[in-house]
């Protein structure tokens, strides 16, 4: 039930530009889904702005502090689905102190009266308390979909209230959160007559849930399409779940480990054989070569295989992949080594995205993948356009070869795990590597750099990366000039995050004109001072310039700086260690 | 100032991550100091001597052995350890790391970046400044200014240094001396950029090594009885399927959780924000229970003191003792708990 708008007065009707009534326009615009398109639509003229705001049902807010809940509900009266992102991305890596903010409650307080029919809430890096979850469950009778990614502040008790009280829940997606796991009892809180669930992802919760409850839930939710179980679910239990839900499209297996008899193994294989709709597979926490073949029958239509928690060896991967000819996205651990990646190159011609995570995410250490692995993939997978690659050694030549083979990269995130490591063969900096990336990949939207880098890298970026939207920098650059090049040269830059690099006030202030067209800037452990930040704040009143101050020892340095545009003014809920200048 | 070395009952927070990493990095489970290299057996004995002390201490005999984590040149003279709060600059870039990557200074090795135990204790332990992670760190001295290197460290291409993350205990020191350099780099807050959740998960279920490629068939098995005070029956575990103390601890936790649920509720373990940790883990790491084992000589020992390999070689049976019974066996466990809580 959309709120009705007032009819235009006769005078206004005469002056209008569009030849058809508002209702028609709204209807047409209802088909426009993309946020960017909707923004464009709203800028055409007043009528279109008006029609757009009345017809919009989904809003995406990339920085929860860029706008206030009041402003949001004031502009968009008919929202059903809200996506909010909170903390700066580096909070994922513990660079942002807890209690920083981004609490959902202040939004819920406003939504409860403005959007009583709210159906979906998708949050990333927000703080969500059990009280908020409780409030959500009780205040929004139509609530359907809850997705929490990398959030914190809640426990499994909060999930229990969602399960118990959201009668129309279709989606519960809990991913990689800082959750307090008080046990698996929450799953048993879904009422016996509850059948609407379509998406259930609790793969990242550690406590064991009652398998009995889970099995019955799966059995009665006939529309279940996505089930991602946690690692306590054994092979045998998995087989039983699969036999209840052969219609699954996305599956997160449990541990995939157990002492199986031959008969049980055959049952499992049969169960997988019946899953003809599976296009996404993940989990496999403890999969061994012994039981992996059981899932081969289900891999024929797989487009996304997430093995990033399964420590597979190269041989196991090499045997698995030929069964997945349609694979488009692959996430693996670096335990598969270069040899495993060679198998990727030869078995996955349609691959578009490759992410290789480190099994041992430490500086130093050994093993993992090298530059050869990435090169091997690029040779066989010409459609590759997204990579996240953690490695311990890299060369300029290898990167050049990779982008030569795959010039369509849109996301190139290379993480050489030892900070400031040069090309290990030539001992030179890695400037040329990223130079080749930006020169060759003209569609590049997202770049993360690593290794030993001078200002030259940033000169290249500024000169060539004209479509770049997100840049992540760590331990790189030699002077202010580096950052200046980027700010001056990349017109589409929206997010810039920098840590531990020698950029100071001059660099910060060179972007004065840019920051209002960007979502945010993060600089930590750089050379920026409080005075520099104050100057920025003074010159650009529509930016929020925040400094996170964690200890008292040095008052002149701005240890962590977060700058973002906002129409909501300075934060009203900032904790004492966040100074708004 | 010198503060004594502390071991908790299971030694997880200080010794075992070092052990872990040392295992991962080198086959030798002891430290990697040059002078000790040639005295293998002697080395092991030295390794296993019980040392007492609070975190942050420098144990003189162990200066070059396992013991100390020294942070770049500058900190040595200060004789204390940085908790990773490498206080930075007056003029900008951080020094410690640039010093470290000079390659000439001593490297710091602080165990897994965010060693399993510390990471799994929740929250932002990883970053000493990061908010509430400081509970256990607060015991230690963490306001050390980085002495010395305010220096001109910026060589042409060396950027600002990161803050090495320290967990509280001294770890294997400069492995640099003999070609173990890659192993002993300074750990940095939030680097490599992996989400905490993933880091924790990988920490508690470490990657299988090559020998596991054929599945879980080991070269043998080593079943030992595990008893828990108050439990009606014992269990048996195969020590060969674990490769470090953390795995063993997690497995035992799972096995015996049913016996401790009652206590969980009444224990009142303070909730931790941030990352999850089962209540039982808290209990086992807390003061309620102490994990001990009977060795070849029939003595009851505290689990966690010796390198893992040595432990599996000498362990005959395990016993999860009530904290009250463990007085004398694990005096630091109590103290540690008080500090933590």
Tab-separated table of C-alpha atoms in Angstrom, chain B residues 141-301:
chain	number	residue	atom	x	y	z
B	141	UNK	CA	53.028	-1.924	29.765
B	142	UNK	CA	51.747	-0.420	26.688
B	143	UNK	CA	52.564	3.143	26.726
B	144	UNK	CA	56.092	2.776	25.636
B	145	UNK	CA	57.099	5.437	23.361
B	146	UNK	CA	59.183	4.170	20.610
B	147	UNK	CA	62.570	5.298	21.559
B	148	UNK	CA	65.364	5.828	19.234
B	149	UNK	CA	64.244	5.717	15.743
B	150	UNK	CA	62.639	8.954	15.088
B	151	UNK	CA	65.191	8.765	12.589
B	152	UNK	CA	65.527	9.450	9.094
B	153	UNK	CA	64.202	6.238	8.256
B	154	UNK	CA	62.590	7.174	5.162
B	155	UNK	CA	64.821	5.840	2.601
B	156	UNK	CA	63.604	6.720	-0.755
B	157	UNK	CA	61.095	4.106	-1.026
B	158	UNK	CA	60.378	3.060	2.436
B	159	UNK	CA	57.073	4.303	3.562
B	160	UNK	CA	55.725	4.634	7.022
B	161	UNK	CA	55.861	1.572	9.043
B	162	UNK	CA	53.007	-0.284	10.467
B	163	UNK	CA	52.454	-0.977	14.075
B	164	UNK	CA	53.603	-4.422	14.747
B	165	UNK	CA	51.063	-6.302	16.638
B	166	UNK	CA	52.230	-7.960	19.709
B	167	UNK	CA	50.479	-10.350	21.697
B	168	UNK	CA	51.730	-10.048	25.122
B	169	UNK	CA	54.380	-12.635	25.187
B	170	UNK	CA	57.873	-12.821	24.012
B	171	UNK	CA	58.258	-14.994	21.086
B	172	UNK	CA	60.923	-16.375	18.995
B	173	UNK	CA	63.293	-13.663	18.259
B	174	UNK	CA	65.414	-12.735	15.362
B	175	UNK	CA	65.274	-15.638	13.162
B	176	UNK	CA	66.977	-13.454	10.736
B	177	UNK	CA	70.324	-14.589	11.788
B	178	UNK	CA	70.167	-17.711	9.927
B	179	UNK	CA	68.110	-17.540	6.928
B	180	UNK	CA	64.771	-17.768	8.603
B	181	UNK	CA	64.161	-14.159	7.770
B	182	UNK	CA	60.847	-14.514	6.010
B	183	UNK	CA	59.497	-16.264	9.005
B	184	UNK	CA	60.112	-13.615	11.545
B	185	UNK	CA	58.660	-10.451	10.135
B	186	UNK	CA	56.915	-7.908	12.207
B	187	UNK	CA	53.251	-8.581	12.487
B	188	UNK	CA	51.135	-5.633	11.618
B	189	UNK	CA	47.718	-4.588	12.765
B	190	UNK	CA	45.137	-5.445	10.211
B	191	UNK	CA	47.565	-6.873	7.713
B	192	UNK	CA	47.206	-8.816	5.545
B	193	UNK	CA	43.730	-7.419	5.033
B	194	UNK	CA	41.625	-10.415	5.916
B	195	UNK	CA	38.399	-10.131	7.841
B	196	UNK	CA	38.712	-11.105	11.476
B	197	UNK	CA	36.176	-13.808	11.072
B	198	UNK	CA	38.195	-15.509	8.410
B	199	UNK	CA	41.411	-15.074	10.322
B	200	UNK	CA	39.926	-16.735	13.358
B	201	UNK	CA	38.488	-19.551	11.373
B	202	UNK	CA	41.738	-20.274	9.636
B	203	UNK	CA	43.543	-20.093	12.918
B	204	UNK	CA	41.458	-22.761	14.541
B	205	UNK	CA	41.411	-25.050	11.581
B	206	UNK	CA	44.788	-24.673	10.041
B	207	UNK	CA	45.449	-25.806	6.536
B	208	UNK	CA	46.276	-29.371	6.033
B	209	UNK	CA	49.798	-30.042	5.089
B	210	UNK	CA	50.891	-31.987	2.101
B	211	UNK	CA	50.832	-35.266	3.898
B	212	UNK	CA	47.195	-34.970	4.378
B	213	UNK	CA	46.580	-35.010	0.712
B	214	UNK	CA	45.516	-38.576	0.763
B	215	UNK	CA	42.873	-38.027	3.312
B	216	UNK	CA	42.978	-38.423	6.981
B	217	UNK	CA	45.053	-41.550	7.171
B	218	UNK	CA	47.874	-40.789	9.501
B	219	UNK	CA	51.036	-42.757	9.868
B	220	UNK	CA	49.736	-44.148	13.102
B	221	UNK	CA	47.575	-42.965	15.879
B	222	UNK	CA	48.137	-42.058	19.412
B	223	UNK	CA	45.063	-42.541	21.499
B	224	UNK	CA	45.193	-41.263	25.010
B	225	UNK	CA	42.536	-41.238	27.652
B	226	UNK	CA	41.058	-37.930	28.620
B	227	UNK	CA	39.369	-37.567	31.948
B	228	UNK	CA	37.546	-34.606	33.289
B	229	UNK	CA	36.934	-34.058	36.942
B	230	UNK	CA	33.309	-34.569	37.634
B	231	UNK	CA	32.457	-36.256	34.389
B	232	UNK	CA	30.927	-39.726	34.643
B	233	UNK	CA	33.093	-41.242	31.943
B	234	UNK	CA	36.336	-40.747	30.115
B	235	UNK	CA	37.017	-40.194	26.471
B	236	UNK	CA	39.847	-41.055	24.171
B	237	UNK	CA	41.504	-38.775	21.674
B	238	UNK	CA	43.992	-39.425	18.945
B	239	UNK	CA	46.719	-36.901	19.456
B	240	UNK	CA	48.085	-37.474	15.999
B	241	UNK	CA	45.167	-35.794	14.318
B	242	UNK	CA	45.952	-32.451	15.880
B	243	UNK	CA	48.915	-30.382	15.037
B	244	UNK	CA	48.866	-27.848	17.816
B	245	UNK	CA	47.477	-27.082	21.209
B	246	UNK	CA	44.647	-24.999	19.908
B	247	UNK	CA	43.190	-27.821	17.887
B	248	UNK	CA	43.427	-30.133	20.828
B	249	UNK	CA	41.822	-27.596	23.048
B	250	UNK	CA	38.953	-27.051	20.647
B	251	UNK	CA	38.396	-30.744	20.256
B	252	UNK	CA	38.366	-31.310	23.980
B	253	UNK	CA	35.995	-28.459	24.375
B	254	UNK	CA	33.610	-30.080	21.979
B	255	UNK	CA	33.896	-33.396	23.670
B	256	UNK	CA	33.314	-32.188	27.135
B	257	UNK	CA	30.971	-29.329	26.561
B	258	UNK	CA	28.027	-31.341	27.721
B	259	UNK	CA	29.552	-31.619	31.139
B	260	UNK	CA	30.189	-27.981	31.584
B	261	UNK	CA	27.077	-26.308	30.275
B	262	UNK	CA	25.758	-26.046	33.768
B	263	UNK	CA	28.810	-24.219	34.867
B	264	UNK	CA	28.779	-21.979	31.869
B	265	UNK	CA	25.682	-20.220	32.955
B	266	UNK	CA	26.774	-19.693	36.478
B	267	UNK	CA	30.284	-18.778	35.707
B	268	UNK	CA	29.273	-15.415	34.469
B	269	UNK	CA	31.999	-15.080	31.942
B	270	UNK	CA	31.757	-11.545	30.779
B	271	UNK	CA	30.430	-11.246	27.310
B	272	UNK	CA	32.925	-10.011	24.854
B	273	UNK	CA	32.002	-7.830	22.031
B	274	UNK	CA	33.378	-8.515	18.696
B	275	UNK	CA	34.260	-11.988	17.805
B	276	UNK	CA	32.631	-15.040	19.120
B	277	UNK	CA	34.072	-17.486	21.535
B	278	UNK	CA	32.236	-20.314	23.047
B	279	UNK	CA	31.638	-20.159	26.755
B	280	UNK	CA	33.496	-23.344	27.263
B	281	UNK	CA	36.585	-21.986	25.648
B	282	UNK	CA	36.394	-19.196	28.142
B	283	UNK	CA	36.060	-21.665	30.905
B	284	UNK	CA	38.930	-23.752	29.802
B	285	UNK	CA	41.071	-20.735	29.335
B	286	UNK	CA	39.752	-19.286	32.464
B	287	UNK	CA	40.181	-20.356	35.968
B	288	UNK	CA	37.681	-23.187	36.211
B	289	UNK	CA	39.665	-25.904	34.564
B	290	UNK	CA	43.244	-26.662	33.907
B	291	UNK	CA	44.434	-29.062	31.294
B	292	UNK	CA	47.133	-31.394	32.491
B	293	UNK	CA	48.779	-34.537	31.264
B	294	UNK	CA	50.707	-37.461	32.610
B	295	UNK	CA	54.039	-37.896	30.999
B	296	UNK	CA	56.279	-40.877	30.506
B	297	UNK	CA	57.755	-40.500	33.947
B	298	UNK	CA	54.363	-40.555	35.575
B	299	UNK	CA	54.416	-36.895	36.506
B	300	UNK	CA	51.434	-34.630	36.055
B	301	UNK	CA	52.390	-31.715	33.868
